[in-house]
Coordinates of C-alpha atoms in Angstrom, one line a residue:
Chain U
X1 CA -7.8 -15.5 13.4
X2 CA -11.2 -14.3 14.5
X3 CA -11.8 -13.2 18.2
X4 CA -14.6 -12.3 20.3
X5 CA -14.5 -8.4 20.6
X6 CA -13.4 -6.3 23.3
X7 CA -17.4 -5.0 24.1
X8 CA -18.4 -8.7 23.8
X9 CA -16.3 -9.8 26.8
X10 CA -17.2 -6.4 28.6
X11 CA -21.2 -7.3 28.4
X12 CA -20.6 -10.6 29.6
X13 CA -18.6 -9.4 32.5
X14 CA -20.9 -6.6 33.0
X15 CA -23.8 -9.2 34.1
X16 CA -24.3 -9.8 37.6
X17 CA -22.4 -12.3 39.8
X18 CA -19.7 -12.3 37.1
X19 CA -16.5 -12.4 38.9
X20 CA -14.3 -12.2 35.7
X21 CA -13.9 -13.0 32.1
X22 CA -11.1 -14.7 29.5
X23 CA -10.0 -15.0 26.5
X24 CA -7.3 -17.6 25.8
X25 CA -6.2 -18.9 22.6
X26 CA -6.6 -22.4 21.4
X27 CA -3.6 -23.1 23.7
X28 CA -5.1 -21.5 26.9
X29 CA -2.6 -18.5 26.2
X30 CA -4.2 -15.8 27.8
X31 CA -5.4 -12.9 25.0
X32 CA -7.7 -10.8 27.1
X33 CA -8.9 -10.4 30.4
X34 CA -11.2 -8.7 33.3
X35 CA -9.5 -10.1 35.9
X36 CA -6.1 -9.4 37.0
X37 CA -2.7 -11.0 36.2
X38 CA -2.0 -14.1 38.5
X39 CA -5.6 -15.0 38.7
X40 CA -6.3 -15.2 35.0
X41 CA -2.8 -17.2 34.5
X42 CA -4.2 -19.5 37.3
X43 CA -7.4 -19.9 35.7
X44 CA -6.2 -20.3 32.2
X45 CA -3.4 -23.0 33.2
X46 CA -6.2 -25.1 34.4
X47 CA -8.9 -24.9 31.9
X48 CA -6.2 -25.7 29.4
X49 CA -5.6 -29.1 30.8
X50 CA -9.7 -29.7 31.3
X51 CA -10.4 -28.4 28.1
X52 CA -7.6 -30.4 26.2
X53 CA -8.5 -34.2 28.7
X54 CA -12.1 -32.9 27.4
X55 CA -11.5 -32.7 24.0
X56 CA -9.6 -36.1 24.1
X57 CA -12.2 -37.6 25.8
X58 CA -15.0 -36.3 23.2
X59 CA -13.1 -37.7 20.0
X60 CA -12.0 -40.7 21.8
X61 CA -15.3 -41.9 22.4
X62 CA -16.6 -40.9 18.7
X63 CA -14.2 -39.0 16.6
X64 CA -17.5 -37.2 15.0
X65 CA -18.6 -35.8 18.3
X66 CA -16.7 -32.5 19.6
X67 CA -16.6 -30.7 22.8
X68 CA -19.2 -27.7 23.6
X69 CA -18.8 -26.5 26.8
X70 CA -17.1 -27.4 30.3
X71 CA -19.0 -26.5 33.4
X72 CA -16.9 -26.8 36.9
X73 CA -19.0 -25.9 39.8
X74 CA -17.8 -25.6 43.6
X75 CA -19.5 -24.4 46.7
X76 CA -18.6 -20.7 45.4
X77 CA -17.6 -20.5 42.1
X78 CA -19.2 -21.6 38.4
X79 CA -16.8 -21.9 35.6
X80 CA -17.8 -21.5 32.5
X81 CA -16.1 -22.5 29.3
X82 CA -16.7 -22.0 25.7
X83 CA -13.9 -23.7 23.2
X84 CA -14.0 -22.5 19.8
X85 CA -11.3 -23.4 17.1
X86 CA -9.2 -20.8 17.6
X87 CA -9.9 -19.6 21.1
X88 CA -11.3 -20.1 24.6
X89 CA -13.9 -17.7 26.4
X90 CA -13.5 -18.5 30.3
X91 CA -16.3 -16.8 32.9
X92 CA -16.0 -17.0 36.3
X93 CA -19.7 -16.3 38.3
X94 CA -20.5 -16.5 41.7
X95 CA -22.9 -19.4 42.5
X96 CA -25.7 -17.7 44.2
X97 CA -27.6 -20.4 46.9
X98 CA -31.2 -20.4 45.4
X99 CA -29.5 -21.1 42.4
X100 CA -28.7 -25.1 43.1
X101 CA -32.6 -25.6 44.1
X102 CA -34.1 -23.5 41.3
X103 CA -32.1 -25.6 38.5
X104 CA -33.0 -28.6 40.1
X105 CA -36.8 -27.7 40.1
X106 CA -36.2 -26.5 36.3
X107 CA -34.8 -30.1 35.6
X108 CA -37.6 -31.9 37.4
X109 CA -40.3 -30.0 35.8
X110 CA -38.6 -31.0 32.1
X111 CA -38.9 -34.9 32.9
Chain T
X1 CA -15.8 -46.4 53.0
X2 CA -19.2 -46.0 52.0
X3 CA -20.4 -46.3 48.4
X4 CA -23.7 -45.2 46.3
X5 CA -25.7 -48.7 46.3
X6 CA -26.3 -50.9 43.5
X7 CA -30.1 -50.0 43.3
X8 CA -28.9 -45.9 43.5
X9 CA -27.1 -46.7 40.2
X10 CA -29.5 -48.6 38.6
X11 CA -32.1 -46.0 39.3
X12 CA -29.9 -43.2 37.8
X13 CA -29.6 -45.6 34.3
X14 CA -33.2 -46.3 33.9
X15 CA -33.5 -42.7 33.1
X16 CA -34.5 -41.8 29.7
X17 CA -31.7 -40.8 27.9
X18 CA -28.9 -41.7 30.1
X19 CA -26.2 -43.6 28.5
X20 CA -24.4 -45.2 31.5
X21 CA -23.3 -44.6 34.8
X22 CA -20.0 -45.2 36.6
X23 CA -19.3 -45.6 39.9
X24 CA -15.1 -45.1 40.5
X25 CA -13.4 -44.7 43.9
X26 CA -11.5 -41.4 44.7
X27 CA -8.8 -42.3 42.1
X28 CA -10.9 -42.9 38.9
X29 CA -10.6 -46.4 39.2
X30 CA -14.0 -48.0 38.1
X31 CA -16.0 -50.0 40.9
X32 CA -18.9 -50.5 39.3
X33 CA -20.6 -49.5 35.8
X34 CA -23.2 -50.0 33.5
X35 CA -21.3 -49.6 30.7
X36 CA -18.9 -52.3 28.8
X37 CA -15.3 -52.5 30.4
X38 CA -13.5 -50.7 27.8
X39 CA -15.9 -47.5 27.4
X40 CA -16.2 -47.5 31.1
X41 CA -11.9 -47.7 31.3
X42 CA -11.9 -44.8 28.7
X43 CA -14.4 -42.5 30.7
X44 CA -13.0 -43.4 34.2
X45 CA -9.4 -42.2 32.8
X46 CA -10.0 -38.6 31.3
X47 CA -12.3 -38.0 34.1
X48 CA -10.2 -38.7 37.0
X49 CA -7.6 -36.0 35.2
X50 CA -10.4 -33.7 34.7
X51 CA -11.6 -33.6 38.1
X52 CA -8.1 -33.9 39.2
X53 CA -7.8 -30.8 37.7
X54 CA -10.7 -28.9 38.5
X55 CA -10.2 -29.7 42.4
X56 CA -6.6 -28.4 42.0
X57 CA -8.0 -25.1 40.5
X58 CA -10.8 -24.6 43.0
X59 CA -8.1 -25.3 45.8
X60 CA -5.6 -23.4 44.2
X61 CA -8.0 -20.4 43.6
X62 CA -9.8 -20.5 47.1
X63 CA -8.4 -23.1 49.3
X64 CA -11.9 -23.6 51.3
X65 CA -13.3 -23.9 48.3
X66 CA -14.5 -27.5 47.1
X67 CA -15.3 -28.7 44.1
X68 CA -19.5 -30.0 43.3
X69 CA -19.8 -30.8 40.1
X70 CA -18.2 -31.3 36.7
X71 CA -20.3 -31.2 33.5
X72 CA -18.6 -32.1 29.9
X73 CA -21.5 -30.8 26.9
X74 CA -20.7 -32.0 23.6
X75 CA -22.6 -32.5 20.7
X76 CA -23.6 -36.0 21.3
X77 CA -23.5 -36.1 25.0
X78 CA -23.4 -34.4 27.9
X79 CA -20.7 -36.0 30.8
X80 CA -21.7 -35.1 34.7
X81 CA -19.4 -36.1 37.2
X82 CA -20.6 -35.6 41.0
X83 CA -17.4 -36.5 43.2
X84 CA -17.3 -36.8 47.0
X85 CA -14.7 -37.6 49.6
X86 CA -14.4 -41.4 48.7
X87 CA -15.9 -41.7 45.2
X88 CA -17.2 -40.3 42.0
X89 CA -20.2 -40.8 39.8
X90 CA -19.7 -40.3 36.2
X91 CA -23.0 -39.9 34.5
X92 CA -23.4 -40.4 30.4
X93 CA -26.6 -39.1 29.0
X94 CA -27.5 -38.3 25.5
X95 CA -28.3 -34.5 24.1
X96 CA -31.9 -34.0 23.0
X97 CA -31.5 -31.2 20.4
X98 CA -34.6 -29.1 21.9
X99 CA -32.8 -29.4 25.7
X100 CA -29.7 -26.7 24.8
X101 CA -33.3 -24.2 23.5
X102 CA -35.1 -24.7 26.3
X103 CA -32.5 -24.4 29.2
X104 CA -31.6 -21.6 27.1
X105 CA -34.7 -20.2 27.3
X106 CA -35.1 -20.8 31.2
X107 CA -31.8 -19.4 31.8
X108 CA -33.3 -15.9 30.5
X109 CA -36.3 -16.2 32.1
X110 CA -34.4 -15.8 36.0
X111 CA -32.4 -12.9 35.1

């Protein structure tokens, strides 16, 4: 079992507006962690479920097609997370305001 | 109770590369949808447990927090769900290969 090192996980939480990083296994287990105990539990609880109804969803509509990423975004929080086969990387980063408006200009710009 | 409009949901489909759109009240339970019944059943399902999710984590992790947006990337497609109090639109759109480079690339460019 190959997991994302301990420097890889303390880069990502080292950019700004990240509020915390974790690892999980393939079962939402959580393996490491910049946050502290009850909030990475309560994090990885849930992304277990929304990973796994994701991953059901994915194959259910075309078995070939597999799940990449989940995004969950709320007024002050962006959840981030990256499944791999064996494990989960879960970041938590502040939304900053300008942000909404800037990504939608991106989009529009693209079409 | 007051829903996205027939002519808001035919607008979103028209764009390129969208898939289908789905209109569900607060429960998942599809109202309207551009798609064929039984995709449109198997979307409306998993999402209404993912979002059901996702609002329970925001809550549970900041309970003035609210939940904006859900996105679901996966090879094939990418799944956006914008909820509000009385409904949720479920957007299907296809993933251009050059799209994951280039918001790649933008997302470097504003850090």
């Amino acid at each position: 079992m190959q997991y994302v090192s301990e420097e890889t996980l303390k880069s990502i939480s080292s950019h700004k507006g990240i509020v915390g990083t974790i690892l999980t296994d393939s079962l939402g287990i959580p393996i490491k962690s910049s946050m502290d105990h009850a909030t990475t539990t309560q994090y990885a609880r849930y992304v277990a479920l929304i990973v796994m109804k994701s991953k059901n969803l994915a194959a259910d509509i075309e078995p070939t097609d597999t799940m990449m990423l989940v995004r969950v975004r709320t007024k002050l929080h962006e959840l981030i997370v990256v499944p791999s086969e064996d494990y989960y990387i879960i970041i938590v980063q502040k939304v900053v305001v300008g942000d909404e408006h800037q990504h939608h200009q991106h989009h529009h710009q693209r079409q």
